[in-house]
Every structure is written in C-alpha cells, then in structure tokens.
CSV table of N, CA and C in Angstrom, one decimal:
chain,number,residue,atom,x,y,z
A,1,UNK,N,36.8,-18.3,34.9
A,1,UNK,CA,35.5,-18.2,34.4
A,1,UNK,C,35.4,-18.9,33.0
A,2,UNK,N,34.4,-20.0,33.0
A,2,UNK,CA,34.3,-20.3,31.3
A,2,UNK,C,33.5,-19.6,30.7
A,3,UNK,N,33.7,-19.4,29.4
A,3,UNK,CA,32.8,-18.8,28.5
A,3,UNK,C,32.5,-19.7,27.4
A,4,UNK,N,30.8,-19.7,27.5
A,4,UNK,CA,30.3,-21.1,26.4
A,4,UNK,C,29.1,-20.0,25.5
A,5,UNK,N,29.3,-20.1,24.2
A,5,UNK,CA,29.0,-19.7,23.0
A,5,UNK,C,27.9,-20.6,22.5
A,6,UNK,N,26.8,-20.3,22.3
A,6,UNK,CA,25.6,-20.8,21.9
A,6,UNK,C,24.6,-19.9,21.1
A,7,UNK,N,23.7,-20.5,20.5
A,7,UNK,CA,23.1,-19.8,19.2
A,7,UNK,C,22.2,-19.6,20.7
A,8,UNK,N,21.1,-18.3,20.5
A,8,UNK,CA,20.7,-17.5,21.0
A,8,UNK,C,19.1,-16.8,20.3
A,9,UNK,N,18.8,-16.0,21.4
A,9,UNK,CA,17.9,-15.7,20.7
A,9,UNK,C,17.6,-13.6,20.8
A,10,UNK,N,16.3,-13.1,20.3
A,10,UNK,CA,16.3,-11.7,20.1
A,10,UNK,C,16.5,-11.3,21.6
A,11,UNK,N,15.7,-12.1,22.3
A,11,UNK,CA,15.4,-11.4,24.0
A,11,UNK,C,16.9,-11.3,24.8
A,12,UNK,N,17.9,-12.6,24.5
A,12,UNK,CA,19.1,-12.8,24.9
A,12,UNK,C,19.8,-11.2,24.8
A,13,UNK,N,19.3,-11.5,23.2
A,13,UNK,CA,20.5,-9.8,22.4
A,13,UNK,C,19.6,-8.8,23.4
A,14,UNK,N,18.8,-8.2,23.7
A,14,UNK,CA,18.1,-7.5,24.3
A,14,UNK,C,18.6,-7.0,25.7
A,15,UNK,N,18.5,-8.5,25.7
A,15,UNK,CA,19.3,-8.5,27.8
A,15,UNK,C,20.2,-7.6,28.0
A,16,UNK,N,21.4,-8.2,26.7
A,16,UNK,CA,22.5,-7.6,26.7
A,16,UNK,C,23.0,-6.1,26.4
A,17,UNK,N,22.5,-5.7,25.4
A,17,UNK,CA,22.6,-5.1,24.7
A,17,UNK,C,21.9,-3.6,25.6
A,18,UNK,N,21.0,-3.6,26.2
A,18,UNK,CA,20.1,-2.8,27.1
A,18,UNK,C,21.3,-2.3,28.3
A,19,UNK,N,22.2,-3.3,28.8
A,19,UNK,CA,23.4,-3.2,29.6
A,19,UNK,C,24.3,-2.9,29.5
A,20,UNK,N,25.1,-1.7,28.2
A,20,UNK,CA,25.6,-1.7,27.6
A,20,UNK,C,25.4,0.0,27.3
A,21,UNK,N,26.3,1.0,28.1
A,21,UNK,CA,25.9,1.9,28.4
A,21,UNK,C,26.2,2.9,26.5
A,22,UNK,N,27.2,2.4,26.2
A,22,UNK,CA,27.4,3.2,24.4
A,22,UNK,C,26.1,3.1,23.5
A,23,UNK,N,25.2,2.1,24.5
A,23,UNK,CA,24.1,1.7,23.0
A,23,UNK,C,23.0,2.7,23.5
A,24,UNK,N,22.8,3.2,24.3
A,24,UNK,CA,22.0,4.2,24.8
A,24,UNK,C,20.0,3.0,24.8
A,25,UNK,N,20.4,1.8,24.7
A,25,UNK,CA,19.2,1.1,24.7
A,25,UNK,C,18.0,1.2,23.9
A,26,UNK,N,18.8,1.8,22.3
A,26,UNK,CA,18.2,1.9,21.3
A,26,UNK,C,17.9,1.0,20.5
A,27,UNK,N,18.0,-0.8,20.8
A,27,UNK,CA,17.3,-1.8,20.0
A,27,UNK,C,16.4,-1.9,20.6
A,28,UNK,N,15.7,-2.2,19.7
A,28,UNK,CA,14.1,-2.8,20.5
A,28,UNK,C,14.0,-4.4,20.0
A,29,UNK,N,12.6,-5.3,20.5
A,29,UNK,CA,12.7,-6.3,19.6
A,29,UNK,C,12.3,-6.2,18.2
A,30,UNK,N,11.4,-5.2,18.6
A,30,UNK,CA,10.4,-4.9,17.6
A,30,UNK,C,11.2,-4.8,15.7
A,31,UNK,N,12.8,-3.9,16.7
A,31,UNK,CA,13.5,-3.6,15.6
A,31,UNK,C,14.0,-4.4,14.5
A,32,UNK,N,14.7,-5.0,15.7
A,32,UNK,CA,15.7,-6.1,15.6
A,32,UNK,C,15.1,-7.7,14.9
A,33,UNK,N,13.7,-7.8,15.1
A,33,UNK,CA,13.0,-8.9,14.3
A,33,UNK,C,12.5,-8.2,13.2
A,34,UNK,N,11.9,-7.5,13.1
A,34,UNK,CA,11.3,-6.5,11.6
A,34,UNK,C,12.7,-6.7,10.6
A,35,UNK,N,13.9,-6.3,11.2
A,35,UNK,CA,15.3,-6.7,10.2
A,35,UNK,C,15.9,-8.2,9.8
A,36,UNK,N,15.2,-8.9,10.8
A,36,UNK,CA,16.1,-10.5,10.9
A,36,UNK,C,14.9,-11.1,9.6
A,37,UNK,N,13.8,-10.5,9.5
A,37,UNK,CA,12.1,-11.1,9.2
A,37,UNK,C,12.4,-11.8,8.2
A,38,UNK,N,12.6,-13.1,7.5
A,38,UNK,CA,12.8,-13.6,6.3
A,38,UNK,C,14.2,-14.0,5.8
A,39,UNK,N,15.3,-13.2,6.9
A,39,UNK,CA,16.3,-13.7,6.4
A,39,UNK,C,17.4,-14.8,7.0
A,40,UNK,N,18.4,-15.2,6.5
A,40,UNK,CA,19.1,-16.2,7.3
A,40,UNK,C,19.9,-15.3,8.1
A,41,UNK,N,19.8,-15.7,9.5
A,41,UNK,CA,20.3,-15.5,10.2
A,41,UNK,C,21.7,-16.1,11.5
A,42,UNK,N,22.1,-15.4,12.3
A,42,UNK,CA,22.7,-16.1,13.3
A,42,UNK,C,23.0,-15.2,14.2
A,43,UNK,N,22.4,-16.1,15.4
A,43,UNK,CA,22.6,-14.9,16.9
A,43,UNK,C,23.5,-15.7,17.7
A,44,UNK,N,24.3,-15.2,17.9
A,44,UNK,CA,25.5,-15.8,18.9
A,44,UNK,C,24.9,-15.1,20.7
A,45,UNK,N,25.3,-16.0,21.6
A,45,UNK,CA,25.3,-15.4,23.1
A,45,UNK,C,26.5,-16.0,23.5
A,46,UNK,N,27.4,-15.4,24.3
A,46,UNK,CA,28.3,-15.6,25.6
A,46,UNK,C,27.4,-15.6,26.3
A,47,UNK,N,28.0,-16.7,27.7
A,47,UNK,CA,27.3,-16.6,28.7
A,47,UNK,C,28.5,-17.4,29.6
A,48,UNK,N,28.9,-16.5,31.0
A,48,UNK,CA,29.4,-17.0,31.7
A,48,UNK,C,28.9,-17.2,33.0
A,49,UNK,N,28.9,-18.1,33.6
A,49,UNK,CA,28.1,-19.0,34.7
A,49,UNK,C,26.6,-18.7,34.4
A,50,UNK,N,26.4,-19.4,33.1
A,50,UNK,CA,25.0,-18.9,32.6
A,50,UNK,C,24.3,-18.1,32.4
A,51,UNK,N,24.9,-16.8,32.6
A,51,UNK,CA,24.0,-15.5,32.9
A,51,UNK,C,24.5,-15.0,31.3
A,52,UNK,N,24.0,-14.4,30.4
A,52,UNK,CA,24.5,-13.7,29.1
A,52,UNK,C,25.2,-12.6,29.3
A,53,UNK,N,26.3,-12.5,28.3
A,53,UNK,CA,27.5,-11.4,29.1
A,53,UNK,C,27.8,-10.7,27.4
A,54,UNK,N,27.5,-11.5,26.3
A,54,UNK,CA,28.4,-11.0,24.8
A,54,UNK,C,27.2,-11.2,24.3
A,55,UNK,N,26.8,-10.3,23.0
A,55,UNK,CA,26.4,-11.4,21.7
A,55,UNK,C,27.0,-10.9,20.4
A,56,UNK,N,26.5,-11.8,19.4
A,56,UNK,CA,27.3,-11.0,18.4
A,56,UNK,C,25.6,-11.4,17.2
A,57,UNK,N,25.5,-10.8,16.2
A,57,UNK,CA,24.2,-10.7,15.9
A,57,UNK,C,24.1,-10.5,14.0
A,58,UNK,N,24.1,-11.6,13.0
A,58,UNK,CA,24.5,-11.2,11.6
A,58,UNK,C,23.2,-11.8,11.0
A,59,UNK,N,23.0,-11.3,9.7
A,59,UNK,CA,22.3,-12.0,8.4
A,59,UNK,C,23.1,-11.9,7.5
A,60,UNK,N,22.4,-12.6,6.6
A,60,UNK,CA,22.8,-12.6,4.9
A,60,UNK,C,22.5,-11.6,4.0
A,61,UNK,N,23.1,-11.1,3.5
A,61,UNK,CA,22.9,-9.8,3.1
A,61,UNK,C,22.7,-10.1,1.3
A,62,UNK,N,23.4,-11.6,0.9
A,62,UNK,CA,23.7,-12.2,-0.7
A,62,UNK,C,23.7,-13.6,-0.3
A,63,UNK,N,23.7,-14.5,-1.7
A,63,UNK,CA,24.1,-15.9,-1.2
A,63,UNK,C,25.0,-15.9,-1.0
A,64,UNK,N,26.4,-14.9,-1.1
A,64,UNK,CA,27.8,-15.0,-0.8
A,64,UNK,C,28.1,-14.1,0.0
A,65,UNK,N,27.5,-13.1,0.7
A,65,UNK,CA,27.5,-12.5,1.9
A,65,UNK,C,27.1,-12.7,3.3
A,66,UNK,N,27.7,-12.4,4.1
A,66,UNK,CA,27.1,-12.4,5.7
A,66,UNK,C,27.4,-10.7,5.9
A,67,UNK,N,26.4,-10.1,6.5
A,67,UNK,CA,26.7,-9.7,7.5
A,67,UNK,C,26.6,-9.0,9.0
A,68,UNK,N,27.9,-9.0,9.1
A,68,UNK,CA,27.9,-9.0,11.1
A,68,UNK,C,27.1,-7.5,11.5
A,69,UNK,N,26.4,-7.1,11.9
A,69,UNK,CA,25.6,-6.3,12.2
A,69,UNK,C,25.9,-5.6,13.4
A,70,UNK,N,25.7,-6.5,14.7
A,70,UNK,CA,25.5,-5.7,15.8
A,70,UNK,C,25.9,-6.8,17.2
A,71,UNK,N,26.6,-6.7,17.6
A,71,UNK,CA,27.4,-7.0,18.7
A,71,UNK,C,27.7,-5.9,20.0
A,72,UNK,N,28.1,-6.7,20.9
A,72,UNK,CA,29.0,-6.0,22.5
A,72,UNK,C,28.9,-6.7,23.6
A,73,UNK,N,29.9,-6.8,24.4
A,73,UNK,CA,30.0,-7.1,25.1
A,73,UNK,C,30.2,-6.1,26.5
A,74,UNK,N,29.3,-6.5,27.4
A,74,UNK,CA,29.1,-6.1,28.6
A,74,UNK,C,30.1,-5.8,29.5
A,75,UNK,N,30.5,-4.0,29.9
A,75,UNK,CA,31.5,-3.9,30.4
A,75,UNK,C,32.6,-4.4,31.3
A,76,UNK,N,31.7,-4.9,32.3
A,76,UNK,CA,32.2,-5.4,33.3
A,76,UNK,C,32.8,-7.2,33.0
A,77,UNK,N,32.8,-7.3,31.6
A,77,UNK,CA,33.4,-8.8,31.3
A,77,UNK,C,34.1,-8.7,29.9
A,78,UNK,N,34.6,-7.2,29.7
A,78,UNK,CA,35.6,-6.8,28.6
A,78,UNK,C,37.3,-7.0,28.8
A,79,UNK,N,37.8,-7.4,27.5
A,79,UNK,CA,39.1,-7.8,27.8
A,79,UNK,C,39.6,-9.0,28.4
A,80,UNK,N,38.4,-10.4,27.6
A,80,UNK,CA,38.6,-11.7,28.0
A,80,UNK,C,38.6,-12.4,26.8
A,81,UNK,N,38.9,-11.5,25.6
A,81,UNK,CA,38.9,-12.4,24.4
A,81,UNK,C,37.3,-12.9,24.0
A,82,UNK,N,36.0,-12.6,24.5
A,82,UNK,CA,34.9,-13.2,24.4
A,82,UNK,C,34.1,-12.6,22.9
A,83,UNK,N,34.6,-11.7,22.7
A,83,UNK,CA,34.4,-10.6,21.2
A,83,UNK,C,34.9,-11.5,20.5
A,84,UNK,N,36.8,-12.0,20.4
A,84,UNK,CA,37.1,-13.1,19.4
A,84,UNK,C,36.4,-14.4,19.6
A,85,UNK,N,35.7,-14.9,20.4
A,85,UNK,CA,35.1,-16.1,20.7
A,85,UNK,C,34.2,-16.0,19.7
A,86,UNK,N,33.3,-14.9,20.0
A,86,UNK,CA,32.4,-14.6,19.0
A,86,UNK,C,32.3,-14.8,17.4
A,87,UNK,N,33.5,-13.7,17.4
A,87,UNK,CA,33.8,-13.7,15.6
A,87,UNK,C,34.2,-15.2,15.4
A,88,UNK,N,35.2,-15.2,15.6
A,88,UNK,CA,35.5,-17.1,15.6
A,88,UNK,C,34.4,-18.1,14.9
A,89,UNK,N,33.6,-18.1,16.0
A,89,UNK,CA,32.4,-18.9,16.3
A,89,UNK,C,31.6,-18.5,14.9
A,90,UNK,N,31.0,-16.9,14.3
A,90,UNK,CA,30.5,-16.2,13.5
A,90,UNK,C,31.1,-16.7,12.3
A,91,UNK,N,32.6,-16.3,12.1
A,91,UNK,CA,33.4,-16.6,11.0
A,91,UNK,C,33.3,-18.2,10.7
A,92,UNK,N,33.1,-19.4,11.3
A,92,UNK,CA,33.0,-20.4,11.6
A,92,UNK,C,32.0,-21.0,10.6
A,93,UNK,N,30.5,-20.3,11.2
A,93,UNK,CA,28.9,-20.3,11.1
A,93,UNK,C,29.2,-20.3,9.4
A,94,UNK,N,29.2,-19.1,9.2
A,94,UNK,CA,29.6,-18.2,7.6
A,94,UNK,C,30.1,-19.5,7.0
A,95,UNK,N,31.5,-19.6,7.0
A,95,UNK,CA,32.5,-20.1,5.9
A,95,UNK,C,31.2,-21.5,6.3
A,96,UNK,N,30.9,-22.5,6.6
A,96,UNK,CA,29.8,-23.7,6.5
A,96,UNK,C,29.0,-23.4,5.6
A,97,UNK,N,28.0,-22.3,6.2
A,97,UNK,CA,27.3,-22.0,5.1
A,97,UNK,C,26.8,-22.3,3.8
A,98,UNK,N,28.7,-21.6,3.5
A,98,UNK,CA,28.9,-21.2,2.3
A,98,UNK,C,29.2,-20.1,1.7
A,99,UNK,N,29.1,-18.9,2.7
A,99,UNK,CA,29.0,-17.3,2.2
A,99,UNK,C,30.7,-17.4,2.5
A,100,UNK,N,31.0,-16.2,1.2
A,100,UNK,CA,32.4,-16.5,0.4
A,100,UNK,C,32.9,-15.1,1.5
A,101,UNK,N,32.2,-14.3,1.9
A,101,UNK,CA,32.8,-12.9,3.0
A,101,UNK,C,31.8,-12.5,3.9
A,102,UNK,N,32.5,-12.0,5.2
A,102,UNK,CA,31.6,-11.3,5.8
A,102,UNK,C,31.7,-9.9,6.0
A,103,UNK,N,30.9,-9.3,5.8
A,103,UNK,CA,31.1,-7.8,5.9
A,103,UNK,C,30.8,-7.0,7.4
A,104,UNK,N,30.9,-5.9,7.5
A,104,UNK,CA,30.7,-5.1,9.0
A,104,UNK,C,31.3,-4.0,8.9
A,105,UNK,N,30.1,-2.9,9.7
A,105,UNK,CA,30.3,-1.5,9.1
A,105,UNK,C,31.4,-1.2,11.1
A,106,UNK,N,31.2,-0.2,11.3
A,106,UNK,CA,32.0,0.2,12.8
A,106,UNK,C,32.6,1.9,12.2
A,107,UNK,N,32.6,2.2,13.6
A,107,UNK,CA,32.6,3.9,13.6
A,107,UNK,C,33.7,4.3,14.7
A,108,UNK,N,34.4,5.5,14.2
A,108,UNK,CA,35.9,6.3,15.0
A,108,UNK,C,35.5,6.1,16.5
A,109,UNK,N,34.1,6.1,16.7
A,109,UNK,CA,34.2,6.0,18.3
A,109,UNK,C,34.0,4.5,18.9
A,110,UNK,N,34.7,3.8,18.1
A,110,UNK,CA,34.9,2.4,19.1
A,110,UNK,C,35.6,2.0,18.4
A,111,UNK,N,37.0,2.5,18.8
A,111,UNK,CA,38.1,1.7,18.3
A,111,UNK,C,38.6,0.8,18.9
A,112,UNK,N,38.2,0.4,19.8
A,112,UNK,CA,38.6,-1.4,20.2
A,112,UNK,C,38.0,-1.7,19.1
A,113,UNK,N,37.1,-2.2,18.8
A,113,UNK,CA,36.4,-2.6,17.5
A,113,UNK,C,37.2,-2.8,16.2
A,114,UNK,N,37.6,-1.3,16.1
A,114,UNK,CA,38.2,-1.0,14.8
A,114,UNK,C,39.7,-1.5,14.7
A,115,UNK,N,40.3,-1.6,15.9
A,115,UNK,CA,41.6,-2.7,16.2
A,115,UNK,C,41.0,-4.1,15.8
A,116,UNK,N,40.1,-4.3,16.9
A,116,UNK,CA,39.5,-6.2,16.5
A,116,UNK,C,39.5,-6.1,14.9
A,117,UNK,N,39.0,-5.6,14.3
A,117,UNK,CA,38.8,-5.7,13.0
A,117,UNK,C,40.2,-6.0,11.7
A,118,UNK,N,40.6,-5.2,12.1
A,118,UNK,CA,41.9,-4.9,11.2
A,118,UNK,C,42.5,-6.0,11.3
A,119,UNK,N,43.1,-6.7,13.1
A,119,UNK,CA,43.8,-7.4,13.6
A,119,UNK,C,43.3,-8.7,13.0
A,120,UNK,N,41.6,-8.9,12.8
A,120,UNK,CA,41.6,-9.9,12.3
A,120,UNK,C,41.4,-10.2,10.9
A,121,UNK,N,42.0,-9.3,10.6
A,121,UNK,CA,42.0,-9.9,8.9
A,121,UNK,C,40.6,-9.1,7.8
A,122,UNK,N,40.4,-8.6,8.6
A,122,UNK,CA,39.3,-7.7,8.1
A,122,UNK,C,39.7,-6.4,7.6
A,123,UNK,N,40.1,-6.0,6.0
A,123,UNK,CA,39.6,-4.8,5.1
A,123,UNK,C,38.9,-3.8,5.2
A,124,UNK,N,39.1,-2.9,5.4
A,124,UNK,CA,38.8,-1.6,5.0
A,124,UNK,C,38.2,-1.7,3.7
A,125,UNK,N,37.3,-1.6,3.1
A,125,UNK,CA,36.1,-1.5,2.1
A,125,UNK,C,35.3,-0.7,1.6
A,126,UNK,N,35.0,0.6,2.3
A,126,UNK,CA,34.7,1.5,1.9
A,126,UNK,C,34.5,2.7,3.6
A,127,UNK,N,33.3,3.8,3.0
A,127,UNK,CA,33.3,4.3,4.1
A,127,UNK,C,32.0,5.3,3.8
A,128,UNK,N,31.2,5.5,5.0
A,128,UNK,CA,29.8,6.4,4.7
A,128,UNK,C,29.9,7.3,5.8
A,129,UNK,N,29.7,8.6,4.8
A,129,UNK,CA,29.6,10.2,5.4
A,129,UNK,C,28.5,10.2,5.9
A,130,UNK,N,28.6,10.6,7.4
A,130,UNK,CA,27.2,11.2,7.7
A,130,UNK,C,27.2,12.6,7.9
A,131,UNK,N,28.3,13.0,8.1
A,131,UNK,CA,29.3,14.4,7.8
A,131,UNK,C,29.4,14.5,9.7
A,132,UNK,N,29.5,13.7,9.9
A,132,UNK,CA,30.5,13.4,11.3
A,132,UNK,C,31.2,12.7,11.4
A,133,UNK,N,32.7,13.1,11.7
A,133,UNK,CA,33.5,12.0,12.2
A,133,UNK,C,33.2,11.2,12.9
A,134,UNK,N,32.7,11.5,14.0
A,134,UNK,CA,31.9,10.2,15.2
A,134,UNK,C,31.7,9.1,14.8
A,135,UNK,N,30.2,10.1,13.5
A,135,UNK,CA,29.0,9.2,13.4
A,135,UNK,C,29.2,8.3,11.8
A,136,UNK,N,30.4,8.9,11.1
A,136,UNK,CA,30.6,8.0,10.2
A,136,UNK,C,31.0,6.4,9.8
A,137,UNK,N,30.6,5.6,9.1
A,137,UNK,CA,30.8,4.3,9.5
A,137,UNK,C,31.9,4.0,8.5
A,138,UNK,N,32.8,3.2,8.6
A,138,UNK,CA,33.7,2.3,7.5
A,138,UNK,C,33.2,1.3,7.8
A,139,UNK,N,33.3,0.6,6.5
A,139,UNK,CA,33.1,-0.8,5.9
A,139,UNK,C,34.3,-1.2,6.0
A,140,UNK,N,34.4,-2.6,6.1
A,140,UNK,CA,35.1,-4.0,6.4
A,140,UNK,C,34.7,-5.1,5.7
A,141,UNK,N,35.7,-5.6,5.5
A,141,UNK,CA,34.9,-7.1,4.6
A,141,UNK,C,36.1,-8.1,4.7
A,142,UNK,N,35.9,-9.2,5.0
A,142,UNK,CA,36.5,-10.7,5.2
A,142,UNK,C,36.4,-11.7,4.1
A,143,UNK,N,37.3,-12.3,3.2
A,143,UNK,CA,37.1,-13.4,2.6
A,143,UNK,C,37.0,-14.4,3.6
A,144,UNK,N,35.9,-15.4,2.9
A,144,UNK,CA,35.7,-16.7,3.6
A,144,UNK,C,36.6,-17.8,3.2
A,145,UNK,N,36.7,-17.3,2.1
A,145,UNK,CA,37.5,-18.0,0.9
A,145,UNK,C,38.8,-18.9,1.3
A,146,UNK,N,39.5,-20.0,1.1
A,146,UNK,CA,40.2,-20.3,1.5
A,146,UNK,C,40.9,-20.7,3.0
C-alpha cells in the first residue's frame, strides 16, 4: 500500500477523526475552524488508495512557534510508520516557514504517542494538572533549529 501525504482540508480531518474510536467524535467543524480562524495553519491527510486513513493538524501559536495540535491515525492502518510520515512532512512545513520549534501537548493514555514523541527528538517541556493522571497533558517541544 502507498501512502501519499497531501495538504488537506477541515472535512478530510473530520472524516477521520469521527473513525477513530479514543476521540469519542468530539471535533466538530464548527470547532476546529473557530480555532484555525485567522491563523497560519497546516492540515496534513494520509490517504491510502485515496481514501483518508491519517491526518495530522497544527497552527502557529508565535512567529517562532508551531503547534501540532491534533492528529490520528485510523485503527485499522496503525503501525505503518504513517504518524512519522506525518510529523516528517509537519516538521518539514515548520522548519520552511521559519518557526524555530514545534510544540505538542499528549496525555499518559496514549503512549504510542508519548513513545513517537520522545523517540523523535521531542522534549518534555512542561506538564498541566487536571488532577488526573489520564487527563493530564505534558508538553513537548522540538527545535527547528539546525
């Protein structure tokens, strides 16, 4: 199977993201453009044999910030490297830019994530109490730099 990476759009992330049983199908568009509204952005899609299977989903948070927001990939096409296609592709977008890091929060209940992260070169940065372990997030942050 190939997997080809292309800028994208809200409805794509939607498709996906709706299919995707951890998300409980709590983005809307409504949401997800009210937050993108004004800022620079970049929506990544996988798509294998055309159909949308990944996306990965960032803004600008500074002129020297990105960040990665909201991503997943669709169970049934996990554990094909299509998450690193993503970041790649994301990390890629960014360092052009010009934004000097990218940031991204992630939580104890999705540690594949919290592996991808680490493994790629991504920091530990901080961390926000929600006074659940589940539901608490760490920060991550990437120099672009270099």
């Amino acid at each position: 199977m190939k997997v080809e990476i292309r800028q994208g759009t809200i409805d794509d992330v939607i498709y996906v993201d709706h299919q995707i049983p951890e998300f409980d199908a709590r983005n809307t568009k409504e949401k997800l453009s009210s937050k993108l509204n004004g800022l620079e952005h970049l929506i990544l899609i996988a798509f294998e044999n055309e159909q949308p299977v990944a996306y990965k989903l960032g803004y600008q948070r500074s002129v020297t910030e990105f960040y990665s927001w909201l991503g997943g990939v669709l169970p049934n096409t996990r554990k094909k490297g299509i998450a690193t296609q993503l970041r790649l592709t994301q990390e890629q977008w960014a360092k052009e830019k010009g934004y000097q890091s990218i940031s991204v929060k992630s939580m104890n209940r999705y540690p594949a994530m919290l592996q991808l992260l680490i493994s790629s070169g991504y920091a530990i940065s901080g961390y926000e109490d929600t006074g659940s372990v589940e539901s608490s997030k760490i920060k991550f942050q990437k120099s672009m730099l270099g």
